[in-house]
CSV table of C-alpha atoms and ligand atoms in Angstrom, one decimal:
chain,number,residue,atom,x,y,z
A,1422,UNK,CA,0.0,0.0,0.0
A,1423,UNK,CA,1.4,3.4,-0.9
A,1424,UNK,CA,2.2,6.2,1.5
A,1425,UNK,CA,-0.7,8.6,1.2
A,1426,UNK,CA,-0.5,11.0,4.1
A,1427,UNK,CA,2.1,13.3,5.7
A,1428,UNK,CA,1.4,15.0,9.0
A,1429,UNK,CA,3.4,17.9,10.3
A,1430,UNK,CA,3.0,18.4,14.1
A,1431,UNK,CA,4.8,21.2,15.9
A,1432,UNK,CA,6.6,20.2,19.1
A,1433,UNK,CA,5.5,21.7,22.5
A,1434,UNK,CA,3.9,24.4,20.3
A,1435,UNK,CA,2.6,27.0,22.8
A,1436,UNK,CA,5.8,26.8,25.0
A,1437,UNK,CA,8.1,26.9,22.0
A,1438,UNK,CA,6.4,30.0,20.6
A,1439,UNK,CA,6.9,31.7,24.0
A,1440,UNK,CA,10.6,30.7,23.9
A,1441,UNK,CA,10.8,32.1,20.3
A,1442,UNK,CA,9.3,35.4,21.1
A,1443,UNK,CA,11.0,35.8,24.4
A,1444,UNK,CA,14.8,34.7,24.2
A,1445,UNK,CA,15.0,34.9,28.0
A,1446,UNK,CA,13.0,31.7,28.3
A,1447,UNK,CA,15.1,29.7,25.8
A,1448,UNK,CA,16.6,26.5,27.1
A,1449,UNK,CA,14.6,26.8,30.3
A,1450,UNK,CA,11.6,24.9,31.7
A,1451,UNK,CA,8.5,26.9,30.7
A,1452,UNK,CA,4.8,26.2,31.5
A,1453,UNK,CA,2.2,28.2,29.7
A,1454,UNK,CA,-0.9,28.9,31.8
A,1455,UNK,CA,-4.1,30.7,30.8
A,1456,UNK,CA,-3.9,33.3,33.6
A,1457,UNK,CA,-1.4,34.2,36.3
A,1458,UNK,CA,-3.0,32.4,39.3
A,1459,UNK,CA,-2.0,29.4,41.3
A,1460,UNK,CA,-5.5,27.9,40.9
A,1461,UNK,CA,-5.0,27.1,37.2
A,1462,UNK,CA,-3.4,24.3,35.1
A,1463,UNK,CA,-0.6,24.2,32.6
A,1464,UNK,CA,-1.9,24.2,29.0
A,1465,UNK,CA,1.5,23.5,27.6
A,1466,UNK,CA,5.1,22.7,28.7
A,1467,UNK,CA,8.4,23.2,27.0
A,1468,UNK,CA,10.6,20.2,26.3
A,1469,UNK,CA,12.8,21.2,29.3
A,1470,UNK,CA,9.8,21.2,31.6
A,1471,UNK,CA,8.5,17.9,30.2
A,1472,UNK,CA,11.7,16.2,31.5
A,1473,UNK,CA,10.5,17.0,35.0
A,1474,UNK,CA,7.1,15.5,34.2
A,1475,UNK,CA,5.3,18.8,33.8
A,1476,UNK,CA,2.7,18.5,31.0
A,1477,UNK,CA,-0.7,19.7,29.9
A,1478,UNK,CA,-3.2,19.5,32.8
A,1479,UNK,CA,-0.8,19.6,35.6
A,1480,UNK,CA,-1.7,22.2,38.3
A,1481,UNK,CA,0.5,25.2,38.9
A,1482,UNK,CA,1.5,24.1,42.5
A,1483,UNK,CA,2.2,20.6,41.4
A,1484,UNK,CA,4.4,21.9,38.5
A,1485,UNK,CA,6.3,24.0,40.9
A,1486,UNK,CA,7.0,21.0,43.1
A,1487,UNK,CA,8.1,18.9,40.2
A,1488,UNK,CA,10.4,21.6,38.9
A,1489,UNK,CA,11.1,24.5,41.3
A,1490,UNK,CA,13.0,26.4,38.5
A,1491,UNK,CA,9.9,26.5,36.2
A,1492,UNK,CA,9.0,29.7,34.5
A,1493,UNK,CA,5.2,30.3,34.2
A,1494,UNK,CA,4.1,32.5,31.3
A,1495,UNK,CA,0.6,33.7,30.5
A,1496,UNK,CA,-0.6,32.4,27.1
A,1497,UNK,CA,-0.6,34.8,24.2
A,1498,UNK,CA,-3.2,33.3,21.8
A,1499,UNK,CA,-2.6,36.1,19.2
A,1500,UNK,CA,1.0,34.9,18.7
A,1501,UNK,CA,0.0,31.2,18.5
A,1502,UNK,CA,-2.4,32.1,15.7
A,1503,UNK,CA,0.1,34.4,13.9
A,1504,UNK,CA,2.8,31.8,13.9
A,1505,UNK,CA,0.2,29.1,12.9
A,1506,UNK,CA,-0.4,31.0,9.7
A,1507,UNK,CA,3.2,31.6,9.1
A,1508,UNK,CA,4.0,27.8,9.5
A,1509,UNK,CA,1.1,26.9,7.1
A,1510,UNK,CA,2.7,29.3,4.6
A,1511,UNK,CA,6.1,27.6,5.1
A,1512,UNK,CA,4.6,24.2,4.5
A,1513,UNK,CA,2.7,25.4,1.5
A,1514,UNK,CA,5.9,26.5,-0.1
A,1515,UNK,CA,6.9,22.9,-0.1
A,1516,UNK,CA,3.6,21.1,-0.6
A,1517,UNK,CA,-0.1,21.8,-0.5
A,1518,UNK,CA,-1.8,21.6,3.0
A,1519,UNK,CA,-5.0,19.6,2.6
A,1520,UNK,CA,-6.3,19.9,6.1
A,1521,UNK,CA,-5.5,22.0,9.1
A,1522,UNK,CA,-6.1,19.5,12.0
A,1523,UNK,CA,-5.4,21.8,14.9
A,1524,UNK,CA,-3.4,25.0,15.7
A,1525,UNK,CA,-0.1,22.9,15.6
A,1526,UNK,CA,-0.9,20.2,13.1
A,1527,UNK,CA,-1.6,19.9,9.4
A,1528,UNK,CA,-2.1,17.1,7.0
A,1529,UNK,CA,-0.8,17.0,3.4
A,1530,UNK,CA,-2.0,14.3,1.0
A,1531,UNK,CA,0.8,12.5,-0.9
A,1532,UNK,CA,-0.1,12.1,-4.5
A,1533,UNK,CA,1.6,10.5,-7.6
A,1534,UNK,CA,5.3,10.3,-7.3
A,1535,UNK,CA,5.3,11.8,-3.9
A,1536,UNK,CA,4.0,8.4,-2.6
A,1537,UNK,CA,7.5,7.0,-3.2
A,1538,UNK,CA,9.2,6.7,0.2
A,1539,UNK,CA,12.4,8.5,-0.7
A,1540,UNK,CA,10.4,11.4,-2.2
A,1541,UNK,CA,8.1,11.7,0.8
A,1542,UNK,CA,11.1,11.7,3.1
A,1543,UNK,CA,12.7,14.4,1.0
A,1544,UNK,CA,9.6,16.6,1.3
A,1545,UNK,CA,9.5,16.0,5.1
A,1546,UNK,CA,13.1,17.1,5.4
A,1547,UNK,CA,12.5,20.2,3.3
A,1548,UNK,CA,9.6,21.2,5.6
A,1549,UNK,CA,11.6,20.6,8.7
A,1550,UNK,CA,14.5,22.6,7.3
A,1551,UNK,CA,12.2,25.5,6.4
A,1552,UNK,CA,10.8,25.6,9.9
A,1553,UNK,CA,14.2,25.3,11.5
A,1554,UNK,CA,15.5,28.1,9.4
A,1555,UNK,CA,12.7,30.4,10.1
A,1556,UNK,CA,12.7,29.9,13.9
A,1557,UNK,CA,16.3,29.2,14.4
A,1558,UNK,CA,15.6,25.9,15.9
A,1559,UNK,CA,13.4,27.3,18.7
A,1560,UNK,CA,10.2,26.0,17.1
A,1561,UNK,CA,10.5,22.5,15.7
A,1562,UNK,CA,8.2,20.0,14.2
A,1563,UNK,CA,7.8,16.2,13.9
A,1564,UNK,CA,6.7,14.7,10.6
A,1565,UNK,CA,4.8,11.4,10.3
A,1566,UNK,CA,4.3,9.7,7.0
A,1567,UNK,CA,2.0,6.7,6.6
A,1568,UNK,CA,-0.4,4.8,4.3
A,1569,UNK,CA,-3.3,6.9,5.7
A,1570,UNK,CA,-3.9,9.9,8.0
A,1571,UNK,CA,-4.5,7.8,11.0
A,1572,UNK,CA,-1.2,6.0,10.7
A,1573,UNK,CA,0.7,9.2,9.7
A,1574,UNK,CA,-0.6,10.8,13.0
A,1575,UNK,CA,0.6,7.8,15.0
A,1576,UNK,CA,4.0,8.1,13.2
A,1577,UNK,CA,4.3,11.8,14.2
A,1578,UNK,CA,3.5,10.9,17.8
A,1579,UNK,CA,6.1,8.1,17.7
A,1580,UNK,CA,8.7,10.4,16.1
A,1581,UNK,CA,8.5,13.2,18.7
A,1582,UNK,CA,10.2,15.5,19.1
A,1583,UNK,CA,12.0,17.0,16.1
A,1584,UNK,CA,11.8,13.8,14.1
A,1585,UNK,CA,10.7,12.3,10.9
A,1586,UNK,CA,9.1,8.8,11.0
A,1587,UNK,CA,7.6,6.6,8.3
A,1588,UNK,CA,5.2,3.8,9.0
A,1589,UNK,CA,5.1,1.4,6.1
A,1590,UNK,CA,2.5,-1.2,5.4
A,1591,UNK,CA,5.2,-3.9,5.6
A,1592,UNK,CA,5.8,-3.0,9.3
A,1593,UNK,CA,2.2,-3.4,10.3
A,1594,UNK,CA,1.0,-4.3,12.8
A,1595,UNK,CA,4.2,-5.2,14.7
A,1596,UNK,CA,5.6,-1.6,14.8
A,1597,UNK,CA,2.5,-0.5,16.6
A,1598,UNK,CA,2.7,-3.1,19.4
A,1599,UNK,CA,4.7,-0.9,21.8
A,1600,UNK,CA,2.0,1.7,21.9
A,1601,UNK,CA,-0.9,1.9,24.4
A,1602,UNK,CA,-4.5,1.8,23.3
A,1603,UNK,CA,-5.0,5.3,24.5
A,1604,UNK,CA,-2.3,6.5,22.1
A,1605,UNK,CA,-4.7,5.9,19.2
A,1606,UNK,CA,-6.9,8.6,17.9
A,1607,UNK,CA,-10.4,7.5,18.5
A,1608,UNK,CA,-9.7,5.6,21.7
A,1609,UNK,CA,-10.5,7.7,24.7
A,1610,UNK,CA,-11.1,6.6,28.2
A,1611,UNK,CA,-14.6,5.2,27.6
A,1612,UNK,CA,-13.6,3.4,24.5
A,1613,UNK,CA,-10.6,1.8,26.3
A,1614,UNK,CA,-13.0,0.6,28.9
A,1615,UNK,CA,-15.3,-0.9,26.3
A,1616,UNK,CA,-12.3,-2.6,24.6
A,1617,UNK,CA,-11.2,-4.0,28.0
A,1618,UNK,CA,-14.7,-5.3,28.6
A,1619,UNK,CA,-14.2,-7.3,25.4
A,1620,UNK,CA,-10.8,-8.6,26.5
A,1621,UNK,CA,-8.8,-6.2,24.4
A,1622,UNK,CA,-6.1,-4.8,26.6
A,1623,UNK,CA,-3.2,-4.3,24.3
A,1624,UNK,CA,-2.5,-2.9,20.9
A,1625,UNK,CA,-1.5,-6.4,19.8
A,1626,UNK,CA,-4.9,-7.7,20.8
A,1627,UNK,CA,-6.6,-4.7,19.1
A,1628,UNK,CA,-4.7,-5.3,15.8
A,1629,UNK,CA,-5.6,-9.0,16.0
A,1630,UNK,CA,-9.3,-8.4,16.6
A,1631,UNK,CA,-11.7,-9.3,13.9
A,1632,UNK,CA,-13.5,-6.6,12.0
A,1633,UNK,CA,-16.8,-7.9,13.3
A,1634,UNK,CA,-15.6,-7.6,16.9
A,1635,UNK,CA,-14.4,-4.0,16.4
A,1636,UNK,CA,-17.8,-3.2,14.7
A,1637,UNK,CA,-19.6,-4.6,17.8
A,1638,UNK,CA,-17.3,-2.7,20.3
A,1639,UNK,CA,-17.7,0.6,18.5
A,1640,UNK,CA,-21.4,-0.1,17.9
A,1641,UNK,CA,-21.2,0.7,14.2
A,1642,UNK,CA,-19.2,1.7,11.2
A,1643,UNK,CA,-16.5,3.5,13.3
A,1644,UNK,CA,-15.3,0.1,14.4
A,1645,UNK,CA,-14.9,-1.0,10.7
A,1646,UNK,CA,-13.1,2.2,10.1
A,1647,UNK,CA,-10.6,1.5,12.9
A,1648,UNK,CA,-10.1,-2.1,11.5
A,1649,UNK,CA,-9.3,-0.7,8.1
A,1650,UNK,CA,-7.2,2.2,9.4
A,1651,UNK,CA,-4.9,-0.2,11.3
A,1652,UNK,CA,-4.3,-2.1,8.1
A,1653,UNK,CA,-3.2,1.0,6.2
A,1654,UNK,CA,-6.3,1.2,4.1
A,1655,UNK,CA,-7.3,4.6,2.7
A,1656,UNK,CA,-10.3,5.1,4.8
A,1657,UNK,CA,-12.8,7.7,3.8
A,1658,UNK,CA,-12.9,10.3,6.4
A,1659,UNK,CA,-16.3,10.6,8.1
A,1660,UNK,CA,-18.3,13.5,6.8
A,1661,UNK,CA,-17.5,16.6,8.7
A,1662,UNK,CA,-19.7,17.3,11.6
A,1663,UNK,CA,-22.6,19.7,11.3
A,1664,UNK,CA,-20.8,23.0,11.1
A,1665,UNK,CA,-21.5,25.3,13.9
A,1666,UNK,CA,-20.2,28.7,15.1
A,1667,UNK,CA,-20.5,29.1,18.8
A,1668,UNK,CA,-19.1,31.0,21.7
A,1669,UNK,CA,-19.6,30.4,25.4
A,1670,UNK,CA,-18.4,32.2,28.5
A,1671,UNK,CA,-18.1,31.7,32.2
A,1672,UNK,CA,-19.7,34.8,33.7
A,1673,UNK,CA,-17.5,37.1,35.7
A,1674,UNK,CA,-19.0,37.6,39.2
A,1675,UNK,CA,-20.4,41.0,38.5
A,1676,UNK,CA,-22.4,39.7,35.5
A,1677,UNK,CA,-24.0,36.8,37.3
A,1678,UNK,CA,-27.5,38.0,36.9
A,1679,UNK,CA,-30.3,38.0,34.3
A,1680,UNK,CA,-29.2,41.3,32.6
A,1681,UNK,CA,-25.6,40.1,32.6
A,1682,UNK,CA,-26.5,36.8,30.8
A,1683,UNK,CA,-28.4,38.9,28.2
A,1684,UNK,CA,-25.5,41.3,27.6
A,1685,UNK,CA,-22.9,38.6,27.4
A,1686,UNK,CA,-25.0,36.6,24.9
A,1687,UNK,CA,-25.7,39.7,22.9
A,1688,UNK,CA,-22.0,40.3,22.6
A,1689,UNK,CA,-21.2,36.7,21.8
A,1690,UNK,CA,-23.8,36.6,19.1
A,1691,UNK,CA,-22.5,39.7,17.5
A,1692,UNK,CA,-19.0,38.1,17.4
A,1693,UNK,CA,-20.5,34.9,16.0
A,1694,UNK,CA,-22.3,36.8,13.3
A,1695,UNK,CA,-19.2,38.6,12.3
A,1696,UNK,CA,-17.4,35.4,12.0
A,1697,UNK,CA,-20.3,33.9,10.0
A,1698,UNK,CA,-20.0,36.8,7.5
A,1699,UNK,CA,-16.3,36.5,7.3
A,1700,UNK,CA,-16.6,32.8,6.4
A,1701,UNK,CA,-19.2,33.7,3.8
A,1702,UNK,CA,-21.9,31.6,5.5
A,1703,UNK,CA,-25.5,31.9,6.5
A,1704,UNK,CA,-27.1,30.3,9.5
A,1705,UNK,CA,-30.7,29.1,10.0
A,1706,UNK,CA,-30.6,28.1,13.6
A,1707,UNK,CA,-29.6,29.5,17.0
A,1708,UNK,CA,-29.1,27.7,20.2
A,1709,UNK,CA,-28.6,29.3,23.7
A,1710,UNK,CA,-27.7,27.7,27.0
A,1711,UNK,CA,-27.5,29.0,30.5
A,1712,UNK,CA,-25.8,27.0,33.3
A,1713,UNK,CA,-26.6,27.8,36.9
A,1714,UNK,CA,-24.6,27.6,40.0
A,1715,UNK,CA,-26.7,24.7,41.3
A,1716,UNK,CA,-25.3,22.8,38.2
A,1717,UNK,CA,-28.7,22.8,36.5
A,1718,UNK,CA,-29.0,24.1,33.1
A,1719,UNK,CA,-31.3,25.3,30.4
A,1720,UNK,CA,-30.9,25.2,26.7
A,1721,UNK,CA,-33.2,25.8,23.7
A,1722,UNK,CA,-33.0,26.5,20.1
A,1723,UNK,CA,-34.9,28.4,17.4
A,1724,UNK,CA,-35.0,27.8,13.6
A,1725,UNK,CA,-35.3,30.7,11.0
A,1726,UNK,CA,-34.7,31.6,7.4
A,1727,UNK,CA,-31.0,31.5,6.4
A,1728,UNK,CA,-29.4,34.8,7.3
A,1729,UNK,CA,-26.1,36.4,8.1
A,1730,UNK,CA,-27.6,39.7,9.2
A,1731,UNK,CA,-26.9,40.6,12.8
A,1732,UNK,CA,-30.3,42.3,13.3
A,1733,UNK,CA,-32.2,39.2,12.1
A,1734,UNK,CA,-30.1,37.0,14.4
A,1735,UNK,CA,-30.6,39.3,17.3
A,1736,UNK,CA,-34.4,39.2,16.7
A,1737,UNK,CA,-34.3,35.4,16.9
A,1738,UNK,CA,-32.1,35.7,20.0
A,1739,UNK,CA,-34.8,37.9,21.7
A,1740,UNK,CA,-37.5,35.3,20.9
A,1741,UNK,CA,-35.3,32.6,22.4
A,1742,UNK,CA,-34.5,34.8,25.4
A,1743,UNK,CA,-38.2,35.0,26.3
A,1744,UNK,CA,-38.3,31.3,26.6
A,1745,UNK,CA,-35.7,31.0,29.4
A,1746,UNK,CA,-37.0,29.8,32.7
A,1747,UNK,CA,-37.5,32.4,35.5
A,1748,UNK,CA,-35.2,31.1,38.1
A,1749,UNK,CA,-34.7,34.3,40.1
A,1750,UNK,CA,-33.3,32.5,43.1
A,1751,UNK,CA,-30.5,30.8,41.3
A,1752,UNK,CA,-27.4,32.5,40.2
A,1753,UNK,CA,-26.3,31.9,36.5
A,1754,UNK,CA,-22.7,30.7,36.1
A,1755,UNK,CA,-22.0,30.3,32.4
A,1756,UNK,CA,-23.7,31.0,29.1
A,1757,UNK,CA,-23.3,30.7,25.4
A,1758,UNK,CA,-24.8,30.9,21.9
A,1759,UNK,CA,-24.3,28.7,18.9
A,1760,UNK,CA,-25.3,29.2,15.3
A,1761,UNK,CA,-26.1,26.0,13.4
A,1762,UNK,CA,-27.6,24.8,10.1
A,1763,UNK,CA,-24.8,26.7,8.5
A,1764,UNK,CA,-24.2,26.8,4.7
A,1765,UNK,CA,-22.4,28.9,2.2
A,1766,UNK,CA,-24.2,32.2,1.5
A,1767,UNK,CA,-23.9,31.4,-2.2
A,1768,UNK,CA,-26.3,28.5,-1.8
A,1769,UNK,CA,-29.0,30.6,-0.1
A,1770,UNK,CA,-31.7,32.2,-2.1
A,1771,UNK,CA,-31.8,35.8,-1.1
A,1772,UNK,CA,-34.9,37.1,0.5
A,1773,UNK,CA,-37.0,39.6,-1.6
A,1774,UNK,CA,-39.4,40.5,1.1
A,1775,UNK,CA,-37.1,42.0,3.8
A,1776,UNK,CA,-34.6,44.8,3.9
A,1777,UNK,CA,-31.8,42.4,4.4
A,1778,UNK,CA,-30.0,43.4,1.3
A,1779,UNK,CA,-29.5,46.9,2.5
A,1780,UNK,CA,-28.8,45.7,6.0
A,1781,UNK,CA,-26.1,43.4,4.5
A,1782,UNK,CA,-24.3,46.5,3.6
A,1783,UNK,CA,-24.7,47.9,7.0
A,1784,UNK,CA,-23.3,44.8,8.6
A,1785,UNK,CA,-20.4,44.8,6.3
A,1786,UNK,CA,-19.7,48.4,7.2
A,1787,UNK,CA,-19.8,47.7,10.9
A,1788,UNK,CA,-17.4,44.7,10.3
A,1789,UNK,CA,-15.0,46.9,8.4
A,1790,UNK,CA,-14.9,49.6,11.2
A,1791,UNK,CA,-14.3,47.0,13.9
A,1792,UNK,CA,-11.6,45.3,11.9
A,1793,UNK,CA,-9.8,48.5,10.9
A,1794,UNK,CA,-10.3,50.6,14.1
A,1795,UNK,CA,-10.4,47.9,16.7
A,1796,UNK,CA,-13.0,45.7,18.4
A,1797,UNK,CA,-16.2,47.2,19.8
A,1798,UNK,CA,-15.9,50.6,18.0
A,1799,UNK,CA,-19.4,50.0,16.7
A,1800,UNK,CA,-21.8,47.4,18.3
A,1801,UNK,CA,-25.4,46.8,18.9
A,1802,UNK,CA,-26.5,48.2,22.2
A,1803,UNK,CA,-27.6,45.1,23.9
A,1804,UNK,CA,-23.9,44.1,24.4
A,1805,UNK,CA,-23.2,47.1,26.5
A,1806,UNK,CA,-22.0,46.0,29.9
A,1807,UNK,CA,-20.3,42.9,28.5
A,1808,UNK,CA,-17.9,44.4,26.0
A,1809,UNK,CA,-14.8,43.6,28.0
A,1810,UNK,CA,-15.9,40.2,29.2
A,1811,UNK,CA,-15.8,38.0,26.2
A,1812,UNK,CA,-12.0,37.5,25.6
A,1813,UNK,CA,-10.5,35.5,22.7
A,1814,UNK,CA,-9.7,32.0,23.9
A,1815,UNK,CA,-7.3,29.6,22.5
A,1816,UNK,CA,-8.1,25.9,21.7
A,1817,UNK,CA,-6.0,23.3,20.1
A,1818,UNK,CA,-8.9,22.2,17.9
A,1819,UNK,CA,-10.1,25.5,16.5
A,1820,UNK,CA,-8.0,28.4,15.5
A,1821,UNK,CA,-9.6,31.7,16.6
A,1822,UNK,CA,-9.8,34.5,14.0
A,1823,UNK,CA,-7.9,37.5,15.4
A,1824,UNK,CA,-10.0,39.9,13.4
A,1825,UNK,CA,-13.5,38.8,14.5
A,1826,UNK,CA,-12.7,37.5,18.0
A,1827,UNK,CA,-11.2,39.2,20.9
B,1363,MG,MG1,2.0,19.3,18.7
């Protein structure tokens, strides 16, 4: 089976970026934390910190115990996004990026003569060299090459850090036997328990399991997909999930009341609407949730005609808002809105009956002002009171857009 996928995964990404932009931190153990407080957890650790056992999810106090010399730095999402785009451009100079898997990971499909092992390795070396050159060795990557994306991803995990690793069909499945079940994409804690319940405890047992058994354990086609992936088959990726654009926020203490929830959601929806327009999409559904301090929650959704107009979305929002339960005694804790039923604006038949065409120009003008002059220069009044409370947040799985978020 030919080599079909190449994955470039940046090593200790957030921590490496911090060391790149701040030379004082180079060569030192660094942990990136979301805010400067002892009550938080590390979201990334530099390779020097990893040697002490510090990794994502370790609490600040615990990290300090593991490594008294550790340097804590507050995350700078804007920098991670800027360099993410730079790295994509560097890879694109060598070969086309087919999919951005996360903020520090991209997949390139190998086609034609690129499927030859020597050629694929040469491409990987070229990408590695370009990244080394640009960041003077302070941001590095590991490249995994395999017969499908699943195995290329495993190869990149096995080759870390700063490595290039090829997994060939002829090495399957023996080369995987040293891994743990949880190392595999698609096997989380629950799935590992289900596998154990069917007497599958090791990767060797997983690889030897019948297709029928994996189908049963996964409860459907995902099990077949795993069986095929392990054998290097070119498995069709599942259709992408229903696209949604959503924002949520844990309320700051001063906004933990009904009006605060309204203002925050108003602001979050204006952000989501701006992103929707930037992507060139329309939405036909809005969902809202409120979580209360007694751990109970409320959520509801509303469907409407496809739109990307902030005023139309805000009017749907107000209808949804009226449906919330009146729980005066209970303090709200977190809230959020999500736009769903999203499709490209080009596929939507424009409305002839509303003034949305004119309003489209209004929304575009508002977006232009906020992009060129800074966020919140123009906004719909309902967000007043929550303007400073919906900061941009960083996630591995989604790359925030600096212009529309923040
Ligand atoms: Mg990485």
